[in-house]
Short mmCIF file of C-alpha atoms and ligand atoms in Angstrom, two decimals:
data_model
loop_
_atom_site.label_atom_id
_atom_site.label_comp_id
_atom_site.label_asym_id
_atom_site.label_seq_id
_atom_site.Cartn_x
_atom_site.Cartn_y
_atom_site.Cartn_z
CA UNK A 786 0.37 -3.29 26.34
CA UNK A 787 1.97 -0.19 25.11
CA UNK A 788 1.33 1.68 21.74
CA UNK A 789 2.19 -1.39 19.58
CA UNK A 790 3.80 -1.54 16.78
CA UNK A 791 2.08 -2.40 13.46
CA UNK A 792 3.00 -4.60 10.81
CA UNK A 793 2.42 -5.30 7.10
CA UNK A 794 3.80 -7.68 4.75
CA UNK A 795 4.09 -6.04 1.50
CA UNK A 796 4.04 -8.00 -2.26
CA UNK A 797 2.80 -7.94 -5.73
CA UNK A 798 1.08 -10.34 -7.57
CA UNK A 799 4.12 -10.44 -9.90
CA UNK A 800 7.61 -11.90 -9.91
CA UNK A 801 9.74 -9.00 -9.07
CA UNK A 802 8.58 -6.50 -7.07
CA UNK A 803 10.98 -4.07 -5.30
CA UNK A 804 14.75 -6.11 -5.14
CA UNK A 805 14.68 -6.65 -9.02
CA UNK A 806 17.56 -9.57 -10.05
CA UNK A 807 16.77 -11.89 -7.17
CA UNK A 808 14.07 -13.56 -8.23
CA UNK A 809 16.68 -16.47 -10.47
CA UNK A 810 17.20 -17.45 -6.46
CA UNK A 811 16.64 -21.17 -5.28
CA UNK A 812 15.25 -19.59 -1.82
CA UNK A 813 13.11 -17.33 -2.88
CA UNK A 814 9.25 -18.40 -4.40
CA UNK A 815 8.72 -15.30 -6.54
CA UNK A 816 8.65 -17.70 -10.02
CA UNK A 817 5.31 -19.13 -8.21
CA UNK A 818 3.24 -16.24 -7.90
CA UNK A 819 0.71 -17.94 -10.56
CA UNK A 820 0.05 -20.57 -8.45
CA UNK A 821 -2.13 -20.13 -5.51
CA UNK A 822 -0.80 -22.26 -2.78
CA UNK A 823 2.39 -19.86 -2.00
CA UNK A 824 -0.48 -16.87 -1.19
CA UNK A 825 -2.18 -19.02 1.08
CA UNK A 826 0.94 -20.09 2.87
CA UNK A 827 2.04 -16.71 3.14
CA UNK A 828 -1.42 -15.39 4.52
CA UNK A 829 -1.10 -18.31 7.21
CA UNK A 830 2.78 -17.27 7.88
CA UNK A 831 1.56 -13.81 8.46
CA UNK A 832 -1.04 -14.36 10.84
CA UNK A 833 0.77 -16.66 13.05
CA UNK A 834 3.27 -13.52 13.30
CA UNK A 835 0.26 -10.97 13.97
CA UNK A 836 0.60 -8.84 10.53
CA UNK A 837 -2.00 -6.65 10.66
CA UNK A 838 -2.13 -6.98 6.83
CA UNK A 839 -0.61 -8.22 3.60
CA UNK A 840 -0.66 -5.46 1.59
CA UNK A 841 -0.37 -5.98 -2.74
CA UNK A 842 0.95 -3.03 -4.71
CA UNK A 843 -0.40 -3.02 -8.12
CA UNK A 844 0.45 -0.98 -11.48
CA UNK A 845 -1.47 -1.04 -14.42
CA UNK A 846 1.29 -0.38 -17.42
CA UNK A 847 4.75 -1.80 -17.93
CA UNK A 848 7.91 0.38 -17.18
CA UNK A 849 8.52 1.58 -20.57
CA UNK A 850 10.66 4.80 -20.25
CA UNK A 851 13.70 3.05 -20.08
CA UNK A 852 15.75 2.84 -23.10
CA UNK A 853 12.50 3.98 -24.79
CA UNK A 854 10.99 0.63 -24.52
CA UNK A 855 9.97 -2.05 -22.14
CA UNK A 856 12.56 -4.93 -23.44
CA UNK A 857 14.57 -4.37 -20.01
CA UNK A 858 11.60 -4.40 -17.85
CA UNK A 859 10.24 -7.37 -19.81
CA UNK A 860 13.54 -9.31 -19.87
CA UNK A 861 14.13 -8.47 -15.39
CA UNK A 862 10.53 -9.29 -14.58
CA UNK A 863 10.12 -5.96 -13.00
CA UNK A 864 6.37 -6.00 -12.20
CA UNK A 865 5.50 -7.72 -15.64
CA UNK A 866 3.92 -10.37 -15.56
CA UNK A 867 1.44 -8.50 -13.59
CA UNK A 868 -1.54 -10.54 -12.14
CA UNK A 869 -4.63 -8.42 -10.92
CA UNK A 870 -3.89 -8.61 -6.90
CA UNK A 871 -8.03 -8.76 -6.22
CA UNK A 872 -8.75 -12.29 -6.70
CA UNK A 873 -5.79 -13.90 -4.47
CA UNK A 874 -7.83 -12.30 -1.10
CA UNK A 875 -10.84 -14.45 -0.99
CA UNK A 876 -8.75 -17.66 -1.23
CA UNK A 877 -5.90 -15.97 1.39
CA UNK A 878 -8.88 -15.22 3.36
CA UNK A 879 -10.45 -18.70 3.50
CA UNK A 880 -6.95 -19.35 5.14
CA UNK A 881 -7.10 -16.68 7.84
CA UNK A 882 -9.18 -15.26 10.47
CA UNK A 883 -7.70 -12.27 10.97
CA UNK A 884 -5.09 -11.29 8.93
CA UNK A 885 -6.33 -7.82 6.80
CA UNK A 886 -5.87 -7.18 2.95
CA UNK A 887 -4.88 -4.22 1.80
CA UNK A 888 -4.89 -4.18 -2.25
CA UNK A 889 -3.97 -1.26 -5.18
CA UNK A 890 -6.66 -0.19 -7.20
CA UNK A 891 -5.88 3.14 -9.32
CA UNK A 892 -8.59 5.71 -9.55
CA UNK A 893 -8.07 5.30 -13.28
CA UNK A 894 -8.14 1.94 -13.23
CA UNK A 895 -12.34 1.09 -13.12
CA UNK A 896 -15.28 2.98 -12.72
CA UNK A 897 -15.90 4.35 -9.24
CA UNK A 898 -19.09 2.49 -9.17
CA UNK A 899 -18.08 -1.12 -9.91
CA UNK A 900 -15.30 -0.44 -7.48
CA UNK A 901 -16.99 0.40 -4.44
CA UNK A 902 -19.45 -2.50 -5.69
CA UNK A 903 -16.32 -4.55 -5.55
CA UNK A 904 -14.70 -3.61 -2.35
CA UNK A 905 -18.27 -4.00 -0.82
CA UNK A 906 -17.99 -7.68 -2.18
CA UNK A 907 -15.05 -7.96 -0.56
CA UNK A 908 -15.61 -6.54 2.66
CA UNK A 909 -18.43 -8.96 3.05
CA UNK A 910 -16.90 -11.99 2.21
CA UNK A 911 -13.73 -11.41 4.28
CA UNK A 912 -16.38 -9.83 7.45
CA UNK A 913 -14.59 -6.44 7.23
CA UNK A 914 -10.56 -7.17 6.43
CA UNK A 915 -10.23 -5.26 3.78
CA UNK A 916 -8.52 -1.55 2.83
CA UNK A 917 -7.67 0.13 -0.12
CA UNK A 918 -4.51 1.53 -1.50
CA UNK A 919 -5.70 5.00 -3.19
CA UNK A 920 -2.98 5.41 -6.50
CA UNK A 921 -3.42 7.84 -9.49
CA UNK A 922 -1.09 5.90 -11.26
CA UNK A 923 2.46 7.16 -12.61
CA UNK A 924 3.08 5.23 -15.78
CA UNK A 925 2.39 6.59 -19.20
CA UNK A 926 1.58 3.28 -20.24
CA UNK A 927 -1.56 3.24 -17.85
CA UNK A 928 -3.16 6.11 -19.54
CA UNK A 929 -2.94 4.80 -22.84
CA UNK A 930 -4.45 1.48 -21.73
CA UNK A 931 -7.34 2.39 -20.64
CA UNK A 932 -8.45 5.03 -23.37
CA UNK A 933 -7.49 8.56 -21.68
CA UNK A 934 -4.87 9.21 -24.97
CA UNK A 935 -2.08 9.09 -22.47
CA UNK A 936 -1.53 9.67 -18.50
CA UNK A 937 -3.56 12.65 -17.16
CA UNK A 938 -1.62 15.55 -15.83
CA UNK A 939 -0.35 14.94 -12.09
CA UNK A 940 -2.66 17.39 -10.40
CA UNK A 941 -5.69 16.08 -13.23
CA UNK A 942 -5.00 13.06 -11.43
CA UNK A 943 -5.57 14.26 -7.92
CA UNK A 944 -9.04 15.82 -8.88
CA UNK A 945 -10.21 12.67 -10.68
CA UNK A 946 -9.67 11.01 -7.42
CA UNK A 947 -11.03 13.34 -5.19
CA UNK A 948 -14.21 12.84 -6.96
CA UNK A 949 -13.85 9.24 -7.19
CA UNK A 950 -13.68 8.81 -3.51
CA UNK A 951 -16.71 11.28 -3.11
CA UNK A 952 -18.84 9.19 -5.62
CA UNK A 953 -17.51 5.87 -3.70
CA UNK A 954 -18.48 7.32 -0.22
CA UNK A 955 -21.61 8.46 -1.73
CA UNK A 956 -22.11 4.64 -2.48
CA UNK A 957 -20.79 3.35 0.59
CA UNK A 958 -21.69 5.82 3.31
CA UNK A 959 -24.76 6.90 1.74
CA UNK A 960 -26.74 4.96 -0.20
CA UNK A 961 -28.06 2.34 2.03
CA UNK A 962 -29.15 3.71 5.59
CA UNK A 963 -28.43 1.05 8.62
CA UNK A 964 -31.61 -0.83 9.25
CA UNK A 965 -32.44 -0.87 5.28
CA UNK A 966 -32.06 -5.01 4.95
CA UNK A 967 -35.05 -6.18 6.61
CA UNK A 968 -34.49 -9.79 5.70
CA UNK A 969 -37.80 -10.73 7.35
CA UNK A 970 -38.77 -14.16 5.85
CA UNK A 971 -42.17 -13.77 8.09
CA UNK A 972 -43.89 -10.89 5.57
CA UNK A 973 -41.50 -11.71 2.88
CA UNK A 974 -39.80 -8.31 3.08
CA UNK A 975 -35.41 -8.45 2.17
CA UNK A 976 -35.14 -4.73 2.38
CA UNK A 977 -36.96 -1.53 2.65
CA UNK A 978 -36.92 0.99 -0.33
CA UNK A 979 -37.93 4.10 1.64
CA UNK A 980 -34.11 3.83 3.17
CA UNK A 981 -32.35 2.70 -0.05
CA UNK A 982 -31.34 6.09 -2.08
CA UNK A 983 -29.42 6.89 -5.19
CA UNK A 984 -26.67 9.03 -5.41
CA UNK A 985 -27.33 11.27 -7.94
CA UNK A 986 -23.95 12.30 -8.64
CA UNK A 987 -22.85 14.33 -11.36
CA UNK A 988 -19.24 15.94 -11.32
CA UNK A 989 -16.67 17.07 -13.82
CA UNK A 990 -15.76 13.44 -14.77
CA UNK A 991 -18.42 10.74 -13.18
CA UNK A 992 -21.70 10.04 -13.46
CA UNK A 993 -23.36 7.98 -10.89
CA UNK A 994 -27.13 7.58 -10.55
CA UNK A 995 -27.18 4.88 -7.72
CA UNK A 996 -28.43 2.86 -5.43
CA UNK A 997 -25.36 1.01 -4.59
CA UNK A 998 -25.71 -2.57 -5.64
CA UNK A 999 -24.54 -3.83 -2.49
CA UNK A 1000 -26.02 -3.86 0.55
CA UNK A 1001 -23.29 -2.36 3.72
CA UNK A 1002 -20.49 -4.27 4.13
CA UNK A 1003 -19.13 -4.95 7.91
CA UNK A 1004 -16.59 -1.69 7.25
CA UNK A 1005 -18.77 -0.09 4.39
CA UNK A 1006 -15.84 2.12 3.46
CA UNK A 1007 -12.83 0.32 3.35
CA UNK A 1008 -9.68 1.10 5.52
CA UNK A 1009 -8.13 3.64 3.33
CA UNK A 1010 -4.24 3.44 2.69
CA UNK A 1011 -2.12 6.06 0.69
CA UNK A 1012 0.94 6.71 -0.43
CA UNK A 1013 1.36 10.33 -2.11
CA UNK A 1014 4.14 11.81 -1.17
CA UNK A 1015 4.13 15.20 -3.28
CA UNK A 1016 2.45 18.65 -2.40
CA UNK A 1017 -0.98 17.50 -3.55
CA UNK A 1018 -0.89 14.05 -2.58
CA UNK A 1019 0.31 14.82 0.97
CA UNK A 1020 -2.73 17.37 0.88
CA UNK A 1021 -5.01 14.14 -0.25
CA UNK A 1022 -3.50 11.87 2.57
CA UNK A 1023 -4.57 14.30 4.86
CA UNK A 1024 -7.96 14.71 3.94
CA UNK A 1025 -8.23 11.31 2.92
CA UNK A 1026 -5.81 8.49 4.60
CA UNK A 1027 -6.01 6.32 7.38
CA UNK A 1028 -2.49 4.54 7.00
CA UNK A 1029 -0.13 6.25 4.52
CA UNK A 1030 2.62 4.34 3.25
CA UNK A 1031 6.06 5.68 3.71
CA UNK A 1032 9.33 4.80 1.65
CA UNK A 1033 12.21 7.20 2.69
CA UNK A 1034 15.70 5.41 3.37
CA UNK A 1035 16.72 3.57 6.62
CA UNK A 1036 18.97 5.51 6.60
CA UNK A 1037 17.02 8.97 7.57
CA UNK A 1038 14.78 8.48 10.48
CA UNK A 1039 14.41 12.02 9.47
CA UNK A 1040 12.90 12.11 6.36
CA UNK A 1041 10.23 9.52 7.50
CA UNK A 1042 9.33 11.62 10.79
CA UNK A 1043 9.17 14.98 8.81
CA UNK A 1044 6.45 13.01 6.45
CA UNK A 1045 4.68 12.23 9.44
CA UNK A 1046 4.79 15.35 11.08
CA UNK A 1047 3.72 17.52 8.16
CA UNK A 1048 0.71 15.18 7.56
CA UNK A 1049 -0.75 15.02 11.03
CA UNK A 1050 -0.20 19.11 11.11
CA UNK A 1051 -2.44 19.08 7.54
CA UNK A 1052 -4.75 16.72 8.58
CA UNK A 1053 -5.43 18.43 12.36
CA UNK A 1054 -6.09 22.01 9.68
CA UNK A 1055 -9.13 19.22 8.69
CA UNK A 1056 -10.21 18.95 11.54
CA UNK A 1057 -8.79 15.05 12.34
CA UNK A 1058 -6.74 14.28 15.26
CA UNK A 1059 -3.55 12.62 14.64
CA UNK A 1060 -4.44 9.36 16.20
CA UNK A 1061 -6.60 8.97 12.93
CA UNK A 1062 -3.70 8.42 10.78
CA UNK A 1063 -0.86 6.00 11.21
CA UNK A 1064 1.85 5.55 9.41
CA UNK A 1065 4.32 2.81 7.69
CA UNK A 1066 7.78 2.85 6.90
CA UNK A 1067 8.63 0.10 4.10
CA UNK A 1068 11.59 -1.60 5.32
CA UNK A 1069 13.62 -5.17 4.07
CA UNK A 1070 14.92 -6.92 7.55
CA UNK A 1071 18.20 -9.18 6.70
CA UNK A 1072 18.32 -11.31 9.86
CA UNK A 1073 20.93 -13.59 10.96
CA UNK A 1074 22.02 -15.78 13.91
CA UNK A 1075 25.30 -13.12 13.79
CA UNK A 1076 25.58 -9.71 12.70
CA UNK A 1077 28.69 -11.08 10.49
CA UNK A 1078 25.95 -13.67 9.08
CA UNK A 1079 23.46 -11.17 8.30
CA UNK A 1080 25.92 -8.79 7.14
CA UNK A 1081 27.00 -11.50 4.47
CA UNK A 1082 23.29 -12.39 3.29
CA UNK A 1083 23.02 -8.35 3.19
CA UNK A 1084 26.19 -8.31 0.57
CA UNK A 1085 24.76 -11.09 -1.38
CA UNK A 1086 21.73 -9.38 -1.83
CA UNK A 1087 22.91 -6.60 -3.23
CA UNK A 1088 25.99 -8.43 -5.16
CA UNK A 1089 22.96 -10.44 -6.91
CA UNK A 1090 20.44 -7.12 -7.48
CA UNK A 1091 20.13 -5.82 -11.08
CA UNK A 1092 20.97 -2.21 -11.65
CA UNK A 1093 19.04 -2.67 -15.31
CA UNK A 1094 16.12 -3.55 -13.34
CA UNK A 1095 16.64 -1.18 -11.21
CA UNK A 1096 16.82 1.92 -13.47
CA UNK A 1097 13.62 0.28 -15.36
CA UNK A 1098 11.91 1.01 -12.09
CA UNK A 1099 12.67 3.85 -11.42
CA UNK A 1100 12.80 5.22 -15.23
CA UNK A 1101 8.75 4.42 -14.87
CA UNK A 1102 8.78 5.87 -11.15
CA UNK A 1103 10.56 9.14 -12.15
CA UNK A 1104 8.92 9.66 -14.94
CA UNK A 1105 12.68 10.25 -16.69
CA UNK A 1106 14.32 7.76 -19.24
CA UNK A 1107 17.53 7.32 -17.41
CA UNK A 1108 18.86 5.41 -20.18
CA UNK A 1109 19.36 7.98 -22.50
CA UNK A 1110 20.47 10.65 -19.28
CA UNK A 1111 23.57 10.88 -17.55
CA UNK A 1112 23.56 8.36 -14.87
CA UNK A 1113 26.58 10.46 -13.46
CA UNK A 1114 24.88 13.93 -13.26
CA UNK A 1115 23.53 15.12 -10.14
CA UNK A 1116 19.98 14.11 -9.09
CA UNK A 1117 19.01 17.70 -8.48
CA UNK A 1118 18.52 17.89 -11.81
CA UNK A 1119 15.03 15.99 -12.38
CA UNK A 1120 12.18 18.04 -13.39
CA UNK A 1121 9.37 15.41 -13.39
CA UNK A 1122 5.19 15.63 -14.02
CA UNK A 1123 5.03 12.42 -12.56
CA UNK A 1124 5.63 11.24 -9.02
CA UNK A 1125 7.35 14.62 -8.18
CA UNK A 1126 7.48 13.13 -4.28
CA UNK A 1127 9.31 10.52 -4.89
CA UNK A 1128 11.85 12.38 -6.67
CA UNK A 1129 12.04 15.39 -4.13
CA UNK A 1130 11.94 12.42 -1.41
CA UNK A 1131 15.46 10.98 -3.03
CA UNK A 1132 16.86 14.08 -3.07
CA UNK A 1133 16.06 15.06 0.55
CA UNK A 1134 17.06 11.64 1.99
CA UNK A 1135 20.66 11.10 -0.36
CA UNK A 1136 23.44 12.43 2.01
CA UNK A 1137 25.78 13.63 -0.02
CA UNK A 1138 23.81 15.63 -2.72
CA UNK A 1139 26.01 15.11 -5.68
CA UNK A 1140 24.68 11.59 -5.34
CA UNK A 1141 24.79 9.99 -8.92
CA UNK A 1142 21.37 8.23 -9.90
CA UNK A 1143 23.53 5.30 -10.90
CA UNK A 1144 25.09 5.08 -6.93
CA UNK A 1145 21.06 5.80 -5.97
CA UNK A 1146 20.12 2.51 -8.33
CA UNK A 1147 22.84 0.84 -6.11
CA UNK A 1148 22.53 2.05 -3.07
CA UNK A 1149 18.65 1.81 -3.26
CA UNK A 1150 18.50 -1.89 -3.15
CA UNK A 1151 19.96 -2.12 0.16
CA UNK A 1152 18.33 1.81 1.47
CA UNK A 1153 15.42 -0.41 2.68
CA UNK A 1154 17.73 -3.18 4.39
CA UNK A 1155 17.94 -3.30 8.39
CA UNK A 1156 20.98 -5.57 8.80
CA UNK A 1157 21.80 -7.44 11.82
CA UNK A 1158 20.50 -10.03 15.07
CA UNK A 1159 17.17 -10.35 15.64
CA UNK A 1160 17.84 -8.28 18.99
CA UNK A 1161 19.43 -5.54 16.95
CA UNK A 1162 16.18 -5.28 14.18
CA UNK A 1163 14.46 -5.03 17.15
CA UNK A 1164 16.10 -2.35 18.74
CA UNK A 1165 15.81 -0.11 15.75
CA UNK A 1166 12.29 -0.67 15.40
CA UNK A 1167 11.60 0.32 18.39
CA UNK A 1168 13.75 3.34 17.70
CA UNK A 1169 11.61 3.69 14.85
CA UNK A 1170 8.67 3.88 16.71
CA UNK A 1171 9.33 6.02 20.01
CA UNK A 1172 10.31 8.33 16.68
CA UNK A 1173 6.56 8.21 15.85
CA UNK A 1174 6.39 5.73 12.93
CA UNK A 1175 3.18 4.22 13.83
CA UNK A 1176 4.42 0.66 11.80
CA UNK A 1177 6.59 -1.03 9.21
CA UNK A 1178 5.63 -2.48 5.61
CA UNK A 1179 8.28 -5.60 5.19
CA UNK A 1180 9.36 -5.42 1.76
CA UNK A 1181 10.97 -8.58 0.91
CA UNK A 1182 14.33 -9.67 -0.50
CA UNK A 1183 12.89 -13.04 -1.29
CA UNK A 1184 9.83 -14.57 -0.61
CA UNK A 1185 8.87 -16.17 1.90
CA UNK A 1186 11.95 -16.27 3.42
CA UNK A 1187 12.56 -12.22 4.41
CA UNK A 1188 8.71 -12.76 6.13
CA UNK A 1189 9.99 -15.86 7.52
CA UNK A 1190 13.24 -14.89 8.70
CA UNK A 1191 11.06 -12.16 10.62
CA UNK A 1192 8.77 -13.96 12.18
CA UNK A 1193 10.75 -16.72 13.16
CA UNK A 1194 13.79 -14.42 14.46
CA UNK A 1195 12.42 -10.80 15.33
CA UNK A 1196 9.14 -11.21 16.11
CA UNK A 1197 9.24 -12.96 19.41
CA UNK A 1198 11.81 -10.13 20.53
CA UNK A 1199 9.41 -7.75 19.81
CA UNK A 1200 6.72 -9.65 21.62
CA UNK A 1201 9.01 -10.15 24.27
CA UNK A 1202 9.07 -6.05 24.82
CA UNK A 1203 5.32 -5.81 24.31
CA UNK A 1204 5.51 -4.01 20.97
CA UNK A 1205 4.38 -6.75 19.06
CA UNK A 1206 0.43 -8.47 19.16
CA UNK A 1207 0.00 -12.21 20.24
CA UNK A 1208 -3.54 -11.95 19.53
CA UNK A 1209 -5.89 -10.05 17.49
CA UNK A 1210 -8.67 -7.77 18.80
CA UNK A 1211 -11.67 -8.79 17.19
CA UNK A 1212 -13.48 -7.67 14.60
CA UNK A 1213 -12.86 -5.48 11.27
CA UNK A 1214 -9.79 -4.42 10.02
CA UNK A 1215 -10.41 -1.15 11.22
CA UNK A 1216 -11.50 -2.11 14.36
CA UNK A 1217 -8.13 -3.97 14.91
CA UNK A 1218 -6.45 -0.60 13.99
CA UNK A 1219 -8.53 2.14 15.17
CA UNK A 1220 -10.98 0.53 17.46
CA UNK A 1221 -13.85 1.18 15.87
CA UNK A 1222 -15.89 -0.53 12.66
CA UNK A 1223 -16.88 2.59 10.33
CA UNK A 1224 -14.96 5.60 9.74
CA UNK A 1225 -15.21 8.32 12.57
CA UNK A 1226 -17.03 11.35 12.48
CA UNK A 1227 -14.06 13.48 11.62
CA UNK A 1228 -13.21 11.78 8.39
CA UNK A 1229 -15.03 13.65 5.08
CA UNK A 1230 -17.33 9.99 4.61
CA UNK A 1231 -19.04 10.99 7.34
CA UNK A 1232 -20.64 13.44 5.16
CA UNK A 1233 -22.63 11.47 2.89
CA UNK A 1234 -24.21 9.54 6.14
CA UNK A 1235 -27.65 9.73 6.63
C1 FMN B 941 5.80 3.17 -0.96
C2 FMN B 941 5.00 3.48 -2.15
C3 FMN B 941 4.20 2.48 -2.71
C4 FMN B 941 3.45 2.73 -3.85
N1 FMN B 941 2.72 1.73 -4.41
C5 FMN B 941 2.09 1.98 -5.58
C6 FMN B 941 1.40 0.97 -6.27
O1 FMN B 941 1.35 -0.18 -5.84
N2 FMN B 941 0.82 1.27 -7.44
C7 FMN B 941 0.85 2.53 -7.97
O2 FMN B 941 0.29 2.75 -9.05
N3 FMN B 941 1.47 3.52 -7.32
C8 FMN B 941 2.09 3.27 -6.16
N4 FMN B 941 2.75 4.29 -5.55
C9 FMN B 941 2.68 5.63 -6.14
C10 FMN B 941 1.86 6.59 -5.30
O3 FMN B 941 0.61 6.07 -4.96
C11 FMN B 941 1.63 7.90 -6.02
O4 FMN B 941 0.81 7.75 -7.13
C12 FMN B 941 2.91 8.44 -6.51
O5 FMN B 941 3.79 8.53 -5.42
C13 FMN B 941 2.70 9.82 -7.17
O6 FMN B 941 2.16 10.69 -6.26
P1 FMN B 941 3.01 11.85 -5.63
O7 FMN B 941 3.51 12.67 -6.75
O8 FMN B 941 2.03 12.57 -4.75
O9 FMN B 941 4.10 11.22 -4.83
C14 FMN B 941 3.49 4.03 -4.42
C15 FMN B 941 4.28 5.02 -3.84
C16 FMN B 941 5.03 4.77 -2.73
C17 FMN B 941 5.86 5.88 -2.16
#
């Protein structure tokens, strides 16, 4: 089979996630995200279309820039209610074999050590399907949750998770050598202390003494996801990532293969090859039995979508109250401490520069739409790909049925051309991906092996 294309479903454990207004729809499921059995169905959707993962964004404060308050994020659902995405994966799992889980924790979120204690947990009980999406977090709200007085400074942010991912590899890489669980019920021996070590870590904002709680995990580290898109967080995907997330338009091919291109060159200055990083383009497929059909469910879509929620999203993404701005001024304008990629990113990828933020609101909820027959989704995924996007994170319109719809329609096309897996390779999650269980030599973890 040739370079195959990977695939991620991507969702929150909330009822509006990226296409705010659509969730008052009878076809869509979002209402039910409380309830457990729509995860599980989803999980078992997934794997019977070879997903590599389902992968659950996360935030950790409401969108409350807009209008100076959260009433409009409150009122659209946009990602409030919240539900913490961790404990949906060991019932998904129970459901799968195979399928991965990739979840959002922010670095600000919980200590580094009952994370990686966490993860480990995780890893474990799922035998080595699941990753981590890195996030420093955006919204103001988040900082003044969780006792910082307010959001750390963007590049603060950075720092705090480099050394959270050194204390977590520390844990995870280093703290228990291979061979340290005995479990030898003849002398009565479950592990040997002489290979079980602390950490001793002590940085500029951790702590860590050590041993790791757990014992290692079928991946130890997890499969590490990111999504940064600005100077420093494209710097931290290449030192760091193993997928990175990508969100330009559909519309610019471009903007996704520069990304990809200027991370592999920083990551080959580290020393890793660019086969140790692929990369995902999020994407909404509209499918229909006619390109007249799926241009009409396209139109509704977007007819039904909620500019309000929109702008409360991206208020909180931008870091900018676009309530009480201009919606008709040009987007150059933004000067932004957080999520300075994204903003830069809608710049570069609007065509026409004097692009208002109100036509970006509107023209953002169908930027992520591929439109058409299940042979023409195809075709531009595989366009995609021969480009050098490594994959494609399905954001849905509604859910199940934008997975569904996939699956059922586009999927078997893409099998048909040998881009898409009929069966899993066995093992880890990494193994699937990469071929191999732990991280590789070339990847900083390797550092704190013993
Ligand atoms: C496609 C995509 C998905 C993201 N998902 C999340 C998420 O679930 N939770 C979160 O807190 N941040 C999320 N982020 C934010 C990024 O992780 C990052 O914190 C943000 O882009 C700011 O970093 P930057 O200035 O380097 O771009 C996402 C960003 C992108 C582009």
């Amino acid at each position: 089979m040739k370079k195959r294309i990977h695939l991620n479903a991507f969702s929150m454990n909330c009822v509006s996630h990226i296409q705010h207004g659509l969730w008052v729809r009878d076809d869509t499921r979002q209402r039910e995200f409380n309830r457990i059995e729509p995860w599980i169905e989803l999980a078992r959707l997934l794997e019977r279309g070879g997903f590599d993962a389902l992968f659950l964004a996360d935030v950790i404060g409401t969108y409350d820039l807009y209008r100076g308050g959260p009433e409009t994020a409150i009122v659209e659902a946009v990602q409030i209610p919240a539900n913490d995405p961790m404990p949906l994966i060991p019932a998904m799992a129970m459901a799968t074999e195979h399928l991965g889980f990739a979840f959002t924790s922010s670095v600000l979120q919980v200590p580094p050590f009952t994370f990686a204690r966490q993860i480990s947990t995780l890893d474990h009980l799922t035998c080595g399907r699941i990753a981590w999406n890195i996030v420093t977090s955006y919204l103001p709200n988040a900082g003044t949750n969780l006792g910082l007085g307010g959001l750390p400074p963007h590049d603060e942010r950075y720092a705090r998770a480099e050394e959270y991912l050194e204390v977590a590899y520390k844990l995870w890489e280093g703290s228990w050598e291979d061979g340290a669980v005995l479990c030898d019920t003849a002398r009565g021996r479950y592990a040997d202390p002489a290979r079980i070590h602390p950490i001793d870590h002590a940085g500029t904002y951790y702590e860590v003494e050590g041993p790791h709680l757990s014992e290692p995990s079928p991946q130890r580290t997890p499969l590490l996801f990111q999504a940064g898109s600005s100077e420093r967080g494209r710097e931290f995907a290449a030192t760091h990532a193993e997928c990175v997330f990508m969100f330009a338009s559909m519309r610019s091919l471009k903007a996704s293969t520069g990304v990809v291109q200027d991370i592999r060159a920083r990551a080959a200055r580290r020393g890793r090859r660019p086969e140790d990083i692929l990369f995902f383009q999020g994407v909404t497929p509209v499918v229909g039995g006619t390109e007249a059909e799926a241009e009409a469910k396209a139109a509704d879509y977007v007819a039904q979508s909620s500019v309000e929620g929109g702008l409360a999203h991206m208020s909180g993404s931008v870091g900018v109250d676009l309530g009480a701005i201009d919606l008709d001024a040009p987007l150059a304008s933004l000067e932004t401490d957080a999520m300075q990629g994204v903003v830069r990113g809608l710049i570069e990828s609007a065509p026409d520069k004097s692009l208002t933020f109100r036509d970006l609101v509107r023209s953002r909820a169908s930027g992520q739409f591929i439109t058409g027959t299940p042979e023409q989704i195809a075709d531009t995924f595989q366009a995609w790909h021969e480009a050098g996007v490594d994959g494609f994170n399905i954001v849905y319109a509604v859910t199940p049925g934008t997975f569904a719809d996939f699956i059922e329609g586009v999927v078997p096309e893409l099998r048909r051309r040998g881009l898409v897996q009929s069966d899993y390779a066995p093992g880890t999650l990494r193994e699937k991906l990469f071929g191999q269980a732990r991280l590789s030599a070339r990847h900083p973890a390797a550092a704190y092996r013993r």
